[in-house]
């Protein structure tokens, strides 16, 4: 029986670049699905019962659960956007030899902006919005 022992298609053999490529594609798909879902929910809540349902949906979106999910959205948007800029730079021939270092730099920037976003979001999650 013939058995393939060494293949690059098995996930344990992926390099960092392959995982970043997958994360970029997955984050893009998730963001597009979120966008369509968001438009669908908002448009149907406005169309039904002269906007009464819209107020209920907005109240639901102000709960700590949904505000916490907004942080996941922030993380996804930051990663997708900054990694996309990194890829554009590579397409322009900038930083091709330092791809790994630039990726870790992008990850540090994403983490810093995300931490700042969490510090701004935290009062809203606790129910104490800044005025």
mmCIF file of the C-alpha atoms, coordinates in Angstrom:
data_MODEL
# 
_entry.id   MODEL 
# 
loop_
_atom_site.group_PDB 
_atom_site.id 
_atom_site.type_symbol 
_atom_site.label_atom_id 
_atom_site.label_alt_id 
_atom_site.label_comp_id 
_atom_site.label_asym_id 
_atom_site.label_entity_id 
_atom_site.label_seq_id 
_atom_site.pdbx_PDB_ins_code 
_atom_site.Cartn_x 
_atom_site.Cartn_y 
_atom_site.Cartn_z 
_atom_site.occupancy 
_atom_site.B_iso_or_equiv 
_atom_site.pdbx_formal_charge 
_atom_site.auth_seq_id 
_atom_site.auth_comp_id 
_atom_site.auth_asym_id 
_atom_site.auth_atom_id 
_atom_site.pdbx_PDB_model_num 
ATOM 1   C CA . UNK A 1 1   ? 0.000   0.000  0.000  1.00 0.00 ? 1   UNK A CA 1 
ATOM 2   C CA . UNK A 1 2   ? 1.366   3.391  -1.025 1.00 0.00 ? 2   UNK A CA 1 
ATOM 3   C CA . UNK A 1 3   ? 1.339   6.088  1.656  1.00 0.00 ? 3   UNK A CA 1 
ATOM 4   C CA . UNK A 1 4   ? 2.348   9.710  1.196  1.00 0.00 ? 4   UNK A CA 1 
ATOM 5   C CA . UNK A 1 5   ? 4.640   10.552 4.078  1.00 0.00 ? 5   UNK A CA 1 
ATOM 6   C CA . UNK A 1 6   ? 5.783   14.076 3.299  1.00 0.00 ? 6   UNK A CA 1 
ATOM 7   C CA . UNK A 1 7   ? 3.318   16.511 1.842  1.00 0.00 ? 7   UNK A CA 1 
ATOM 8   C CA . UNK A 1 8   ? 3.195   20.271 2.106  1.00 0.00 ? 8   UNK A CA 1 
ATOM 9   C CA . UNK A 1 9   ? -0.604  20.221 2.143  1.00 0.00 ? 9   UNK A CA 1 
ATOM 10  C CA . UNK A 1 10  ? -0.869  18.922 5.698  1.00 0.00 ? 10  UNK A CA 1 
ATOM 11  C CA . UNK A 1 11  ? -1.502  21.850 8.120  1.00 0.00 ? 11  UNK A CA 1 
ATOM 12  C CA . UNK A 1 12  ? 1.320   20.879 10.474 1.00 0.00 ? 12  UNK A CA 1 
ATOM 13  C CA . UNK A 1 13  ? 3.778   21.554 7.618  1.00 0.00 ? 13  UNK A CA 1 
ATOM 14  C CA . UNK A 1 14  ? 2.523   25.093 6.929  1.00 0.00 ? 14  UNK A CA 1 
ATOM 15  C CA . UNK A 1 15  ? 4.972   27.943 7.342  1.00 0.00 ? 15  UNK A CA 1 
ATOM 16  C CA . UNK A 1 16  ? 4.034   31.194 9.044  1.00 0.00 ? 16  UNK A CA 1 
ATOM 17  C CA . UNK A 1 17  ? 3.301   32.760 5.660  1.00 0.00 ? 17  UNK A CA 1 
ATOM 18  C CA . UNK A 1 18  ? 0.664   30.153 4.853  1.00 0.00 ? 18  UNK A CA 1 
ATOM 19  C CA . UNK A 1 19  ? -1.106  30.691 8.188  1.00 0.00 ? 19  UNK A CA 1 
ATOM 20  C CA . UNK A 1 20  ? -1.097  34.458 7.604  1.00 0.00 ? 20  UNK A CA 1 
ATOM 21  C CA . UNK A 1 21  ? -2.484  33.915 4.093  1.00 0.00 ? 21  UNK A CA 1 
ATOM 22  C CA . UNK A 1 22  ? -5.269  31.721 5.519  1.00 0.00 ? 22  UNK A CA 1 
ATOM 23  C CA . UNK A 1 23  ? -6.030  34.235 8.282  1.00 0.00 ? 23  UNK A CA 1 
ATOM 24  C CA . UNK A 1 24  ? -6.287  37.037 5.699  1.00 0.00 ? 24  UNK A CA 1 
ATOM 25  C CA . UNK A 1 25  ? -8.753  35.035 3.577  1.00 0.00 ? 25  UNK A CA 1 
ATOM 26  C CA . UNK A 1 26  ? -10.819 33.873 6.553  1.00 0.00 ? 26  UNK A CA 1 
ATOM 27  C CA . UNK A 1 27  ? -10.974 37.364 8.057  1.00 0.00 ? 27  UNK A CA 1 
ATOM 28  C CA . UNK A 1 28  ? -12.093 38.750 4.691  1.00 0.00 ? 28  UNK A CA 1 
ATOM 29  C CA . UNK A 1 29  ? -14.881 36.189 4.388  1.00 0.00 ? 29  UNK A CA 1 
ATOM 30  C CA . UNK A 1 30  ? -16.022 36.780 7.976  1.00 0.00 ? 30  UNK A CA 1 
ATOM 31  C CA . UNK A 1 31  ? -16.054 40.556 7.464  1.00 0.00 ? 31  UNK A CA 1 
ATOM 32  C CA . UNK A 1 32  ? -18.121 40.263 4.269  1.00 0.00 ? 32  UNK A CA 1 
ATOM 33  C CA . UNK A 1 33  ? -20.581 37.925 6.014  1.00 0.00 ? 33  UNK A CA 1 
ATOM 34  C CA . UNK A 1 34  ? -20.805 40.360 8.932  1.00 0.00 ? 34  UNK A CA 1 
ATOM 35  C CA . UNK A 1 35  ? -21.446 43.262 6.559  1.00 0.00 ? 35  UNK A CA 1 
ATOM 36  C CA . UNK A 1 36  ? -24.302 41.501 4.766  1.00 0.00 ? 36  UNK A CA 1 
ATOM 37  C CA . UNK A 1 37  ? -25.799 40.287 8.050  1.00 0.00 ? 37  UNK A CA 1 
ATOM 38  C CA . UNK A 1 38  ? -25.568 43.772 9.532  1.00 0.00 ? 38  UNK A CA 1 
ATOM 39  C CA . UNK A 1 39  ? -27.279 45.371 6.526  1.00 0.00 ? 39  UNK A CA 1 
ATOM 40  C CA . UNK A 1 40  ? -29.970 42.677 6.521  1.00 0.00 ? 40  UNK A CA 1 
ATOM 41  C CA . UNK A 1 41  ? -30.762 43.025 10.249 1.00 0.00 ? 41  UNK A CA 1 
ATOM 42  C CA . UNK A 1 42  ? -30.832 46.824 10.183 1.00 0.00 ? 42  UNK A CA 1 
ATOM 43  C CA . UNK A 1 43  ? -32.913 47.066 7.008  1.00 0.00 ? 43  UNK A CA 1 
ATOM 44  C CA . UNK A 1 44  ? -35.521 44.563 8.204  1.00 0.00 ? 44  UNK A CA 1 
ATOM 45  C CA . UNK A 1 45  ? -35.758 46.170 11.625 1.00 0.00 ? 45  UNK A CA 1 
ATOM 46  C CA . UNK A 1 46  ? -36.472 49.537 9.995  1.00 0.00 ? 46  UNK A CA 1 
ATOM 47  C CA . UNK A 1 47  ? -39.019 48.132 7.527  1.00 0.00 ? 47  UNK A CA 1 
ATOM 48  C CA . UNK A 1 48  ? -41.152 46.370 10.160 1.00 0.00 ? 48  UNK A CA 1 
ATOM 49  C CA . UNK A 1 49  ? -43.729 48.172 12.332 1.00 0.00 ? 49  UNK A CA 1 
ATOM 50  C CA . UNK A 1 50  ? -42.727 51.753 11.511 1.00 0.00 ? 50  UNK A CA 1 
ATOM 51  C CA . UNK A 1 51  ? -39.352 51.510 13.220 1.00 0.00 ? 51  UNK A CA 1 
ATOM 52  C CA . UNK A 1 52  ? -40.482 50.123 16.593 1.00 0.00 ? 52  UNK A CA 1 
ATOM 53  C CA . UNK A 1 53  ? -38.455 46.996 15.986 1.00 0.00 ? 53  UNK A CA 1 
ATOM 54  C CA . UNK A 1 54  ? -35.443 49.154 15.130 1.00 0.00 ? 54  UNK A CA 1 
ATOM 55  C CA . UNK A 1 55  ? -35.409 50.540 18.686 1.00 0.00 ? 55  UNK A CA 1 
ATOM 56  C CA . UNK A 1 56  ? -35.578 47.004 20.081 1.00 0.00 ? 56  UNK A CA 1 
ATOM 57  C CA . UNK A 1 57  ? -32.685 45.877 17.876 1.00 0.00 ? 57  UNK A CA 1 
ATOM 58  C CA . UNK A 1 58  ? -30.618 48.911 18.890 1.00 0.00 ? 58  UNK A CA 1 
ATOM 59  C CA . UNK A 1 59  ? -31.318 48.132 22.572 1.00 0.00 ? 59  UNK A CA 1 
ATOM 60  C CA . UNK A 1 60  ? -30.134 44.559 21.966 1.00 0.00 ? 60  UNK A CA 1 
ATOM 61  C CA . UNK A 1 61  ? -26.945 45.850 20.344 1.00 0.00 ? 61  UNK A CA 1 
ATOM 62  C CA . UNK A 1 62  ? -26.211 47.899 23.489 1.00 0.00 ? 62  UNK A CA 1 
ATOM 63  C CA . UNK A 1 63  ? -26.005 44.794 25.713 1.00 0.00 ? 63  UNK A CA 1 
ATOM 64  C CA . UNK A 1 64  ? -22.574 43.777 27.042 1.00 0.00 ? 64  UNK A CA 1 
ATOM 65  C CA . UNK A 1 65  ? -22.585 40.634 24.875 1.00 0.00 ? 65  UNK A CA 1 
ATOM 66  C CA . UNK A 1 66  ? -22.918 42.558 21.611 1.00 0.00 ? 66  UNK A CA 1 
ATOM 67  C CA . UNK A 1 67  ? -20.522 45.269 22.761 1.00 0.00 ? 67  UNK A CA 1 
ATOM 68  C CA . UNK A 1 68  ? -17.973 42.533 23.480 1.00 0.00 ? 68  UNK A CA 1 
ATOM 69  C CA . UNK A 1 69  ? -18.565 41.066 20.015 1.00 0.00 ? 69  UNK A CA 1 
ATOM 70  C CA . UNK A 1 70  ? -17.751 44.514 18.637 1.00 0.00 ? 70  UNK A CA 1 
ATOM 71  C CA . UNK A 1 71  ? -14.263 44.009 20.044 1.00 0.00 ? 71  UNK A CA 1 
ATOM 72  C CA . UNK A 1 72  ? -13.902 40.865 17.936 1.00 0.00 ? 72  UNK A CA 1 
ATOM 73  C CA . UNK A 1 73  ? -15.025 42.907 14.949 1.00 0.00 ? 73  UNK A CA 1 
ATOM 74  C CA . UNK A 1 74  ? -12.398 45.531 15.770 1.00 0.00 ? 74  UNK A CA 1 
ATOM 75  C CA . UNK A 1 75  ? -9.683  42.859 15.971 1.00 0.00 ? 75  UNK A CA 1 
ATOM 76  C CA . UNK A 1 76  ? -10.748 41.348 12.640 1.00 0.00 ? 76  UNK A CA 1 
ATOM 77  C CA . UNK A 1 77  ? -10.882 44.694 10.847 1.00 0.00 ? 77  UNK A CA 1 
ATOM 78  C CA . UNK A 1 78  ? -7.510  45.785 12.232 1.00 0.00 ? 78  UNK A CA 1 
ATOM 79  C CA . UNK A 1 79  ? -5.793  42.546 11.270 1.00 0.00 ? 79  UNK A CA 1 
ATOM 80  C CA . UNK A 1 80  ? -7.354  42.415 7.798  1.00 0.00 ? 80  UNK A CA 1 
ATOM 81  C CA . UNK A 1 81  ? -6.625  46.073 7.030  1.00 0.00 ? 81  UNK A CA 1 
ATOM 82  C CA . UNK A 1 82  ? -3.044  46.233 8.263  1.00 0.00 ? 82  UNK A CA 1 
ATOM 83  C CA . UNK A 1 83  ? -2.110  42.851 6.831  1.00 0.00 ? 83  UNK A CA 1 
ATOM 84  C CA . UNK A 1 84  ? -3.669  43.995 3.546  1.00 0.00 ? 84  UNK A CA 1 
ATOM 85  C CA . UNK A 1 85  ? -1.412  47.050 3.563  1.00 0.00 ? 85  UNK A CA 1 
ATOM 86  C CA . UNK A 1 86  ? 1.541   44.719 4.199  1.00 0.00 ? 86  UNK A CA 1 
ATOM 87  C CA . UNK A 1 87  ? 0.567   42.615 1.180  1.00 0.00 ? 87  UNK A CA 1 
ATOM 88  C CA . UNK A 1 88  ? 0.188   45.722 -0.997 1.00 0.00 ? 88  UNK A CA 1 
ATOM 89  C CA . UNK A 1 89  ? 3.696   46.814 0.005  1.00 0.00 ? 89  UNK A CA 1 
ATOM 90  C CA . UNK A 1 90  ? 5.021   43.411 -1.071 1.00 0.00 ? 90  UNK A CA 1 
ATOM 91  C CA . UNK A 1 91  ? 3.201   43.730 -4.394 1.00 0.00 ? 91  UNK A CA 1 
ATOM 92  C CA . UNK A 1 92  ? 4.986   47.044 -4.877 1.00 0.00 ? 92  UNK A CA 1 
ATOM 93  C CA . UNK A 1 93  ? 8.314   45.368 -4.136 1.00 0.00 ? 93  UNK A CA 1 
ATOM 94  C CA . UNK A 1 94  ? 8.776   46.985 -0.725 1.00 0.00 ? 94  UNK A CA 1 
ATOM 95  C CA . UNK A 1 95  ? 10.033  44.822 2.136  1.00 0.00 ? 95  UNK A CA 1 
ATOM 96  C CA . UNK A 1 96  ? 9.976   41.492 0.333  1.00 0.00 ? 96  UNK A CA 1 
ATOM 97  C CA . UNK A 1 97  ? 13.100  40.238 2.099  1.00 0.00 ? 97  UNK A CA 1 
ATOM 98  C CA . UNK A 1 98  ? 11.739  41.169 5.536  1.00 0.00 ? 98  UNK A CA 1 
ATOM 99  C CA . UNK A 1 99  ? 8.268   39.589 5.274  1.00 0.00 ? 99  UNK A CA 1 
ATOM 100 C CA . UNK A 1 100 ? 8.380   37.805 8.616  1.00 0.00 ? 100 UNK A CA 1 
ATOM 101 C CA . UNK A 1 101 ? 9.653   40.845 10.522 1.00 0.00 ? 101 UNK A CA 1 
ATOM 102 C CA . UNK A 1 102 ? 7.064   43.091 8.881  1.00 0.00 ? 102 UNK A CA 1 
ATOM 103 C CA . UNK A 1 103 ? 4.313   40.630 9.794  1.00 0.00 ? 103 UNK A CA 1 
ATOM 104 C CA . UNK A 1 104 ? 5.353   40.648 13.457 1.00 0.00 ? 104 UNK A CA 1 
ATOM 105 C CA . UNK A 1 105 ? 5.479   44.451 13.305 1.00 0.00 ? 105 UNK A CA 1 
ATOM 106 C CA . UNK A 1 106 ? 1.956   44.521 11.902 1.00 0.00 ? 106 UNK A CA 1 
ATOM 107 C CA . UNK A 1 107 ? 0.841   42.182 14.679 1.00 0.00 ? 107 UNK A CA 1 
ATOM 108 C CA . UNK A 1 108 ? 2.367   44.480 17.313 1.00 0.00 ? 108 UNK A CA 1 
ATOM 109 C CA . UNK A 1 109 ? 0.580   47.503 15.778 1.00 0.00 ? 109 UNK A CA 1 
ATOM 110 C CA . UNK A 1 110 ? -2.719  45.591 15.622 1.00 0.00 ? 110 UNK A CA 1 
ATOM 111 C CA . UNK A 1 111 ? -2.296  44.560 19.268 1.00 0.00 ? 111 UNK A CA 1 
ATOM 112 C CA . UNK A 1 112 ? -1.521  48.124 20.368 1.00 0.00 ? 112 UNK A CA 1 
ATOM 113 C CA . UNK A 1 113 ? -4.503  49.620 18.531 1.00 0.00 ? 113 UNK A CA 1 
ATOM 114 C CA . UNK A 1 114 ? -6.727  46.803 19.809 1.00 0.00 ? 114 UNK A CA 1 
ATOM 115 C CA . UNK A 1 115 ? -5.608  47.443 23.411 1.00 0.00 ? 115 UNK A CA 1 
ATOM 116 C CA . UNK A 1 116 ? -6.404  51.136 22.957 1.00 0.00 ? 116 UNK A CA 1 
ATOM 117 C CA . UNK A 1 117 ? -9.803  50.201 21.504 1.00 0.00 ? 117 UNK A CA 1 
ATOM 118 C CA . UNK A 1 118 ? -10.522 47.909 24.453 1.00 0.00 ? 118 UNK A CA 1 
ATOM 119 C CA . UNK A 1 119 ? -9.676  50.743 26.853 1.00 0.00 ? 119 UNK A CA 1 
ATOM 120 C CA . UNK A 1 120 ? -12.168 52.987 25.048 1.00 0.00 ? 120 UNK A CA 1 
ATOM 121 C CA . UNK A 1 121 ? -14.824 50.255 24.780 1.00 0.00 ? 121 UNK A CA 1 
ATOM 122 C CA . UNK A 1 122 ? -14.583 48.969 28.350 1.00 0.00 ? 122 UNK A CA 1 
ATOM 123 C CA . UNK A 1 123 ? -16.831 51.640 29.944 1.00 0.00 ? 123 UNK A CA 1 
ATOM 124 C CA . UNK A 1 124 ? -19.554 50.847 27.393 1.00 0.00 ? 124 UNK A CA 1 
ATOM 125 C CA . UNK A 1 125 ? -19.293 47.115 28.091 1.00 0.00 ? 125 UNK A CA 1 
ATOM 126 C CA . UNK A 1 126 ? -19.696 47.848 31.804 1.00 0.00 ? 126 UNK A CA 1 
ATOM 127 C CA . UNK A 1 127 ? -22.720 50.051 31.095 1.00 0.00 ? 127 UNK A CA 1 
ATOM 128 C CA . UNK A 1 128 ? -21.012 53.325 31.985 1.00 0.00 ? 128 UNK A CA 1 
ATOM 129 C CA . UNK A 1 129 ? -20.604 55.263 28.717 1.00 0.00 ? 129 UNK A CA 1 
ATOM 130 C CA . UNK A 1 130 ? -18.334 58.275 28.733 1.00 0.00 ? 130 UNK A CA 1 
ATOM 131 C CA . UNK A 1 131 ? -20.202 61.542 28.394 1.00 0.00 ? 131 UNK A CA 1 
# 
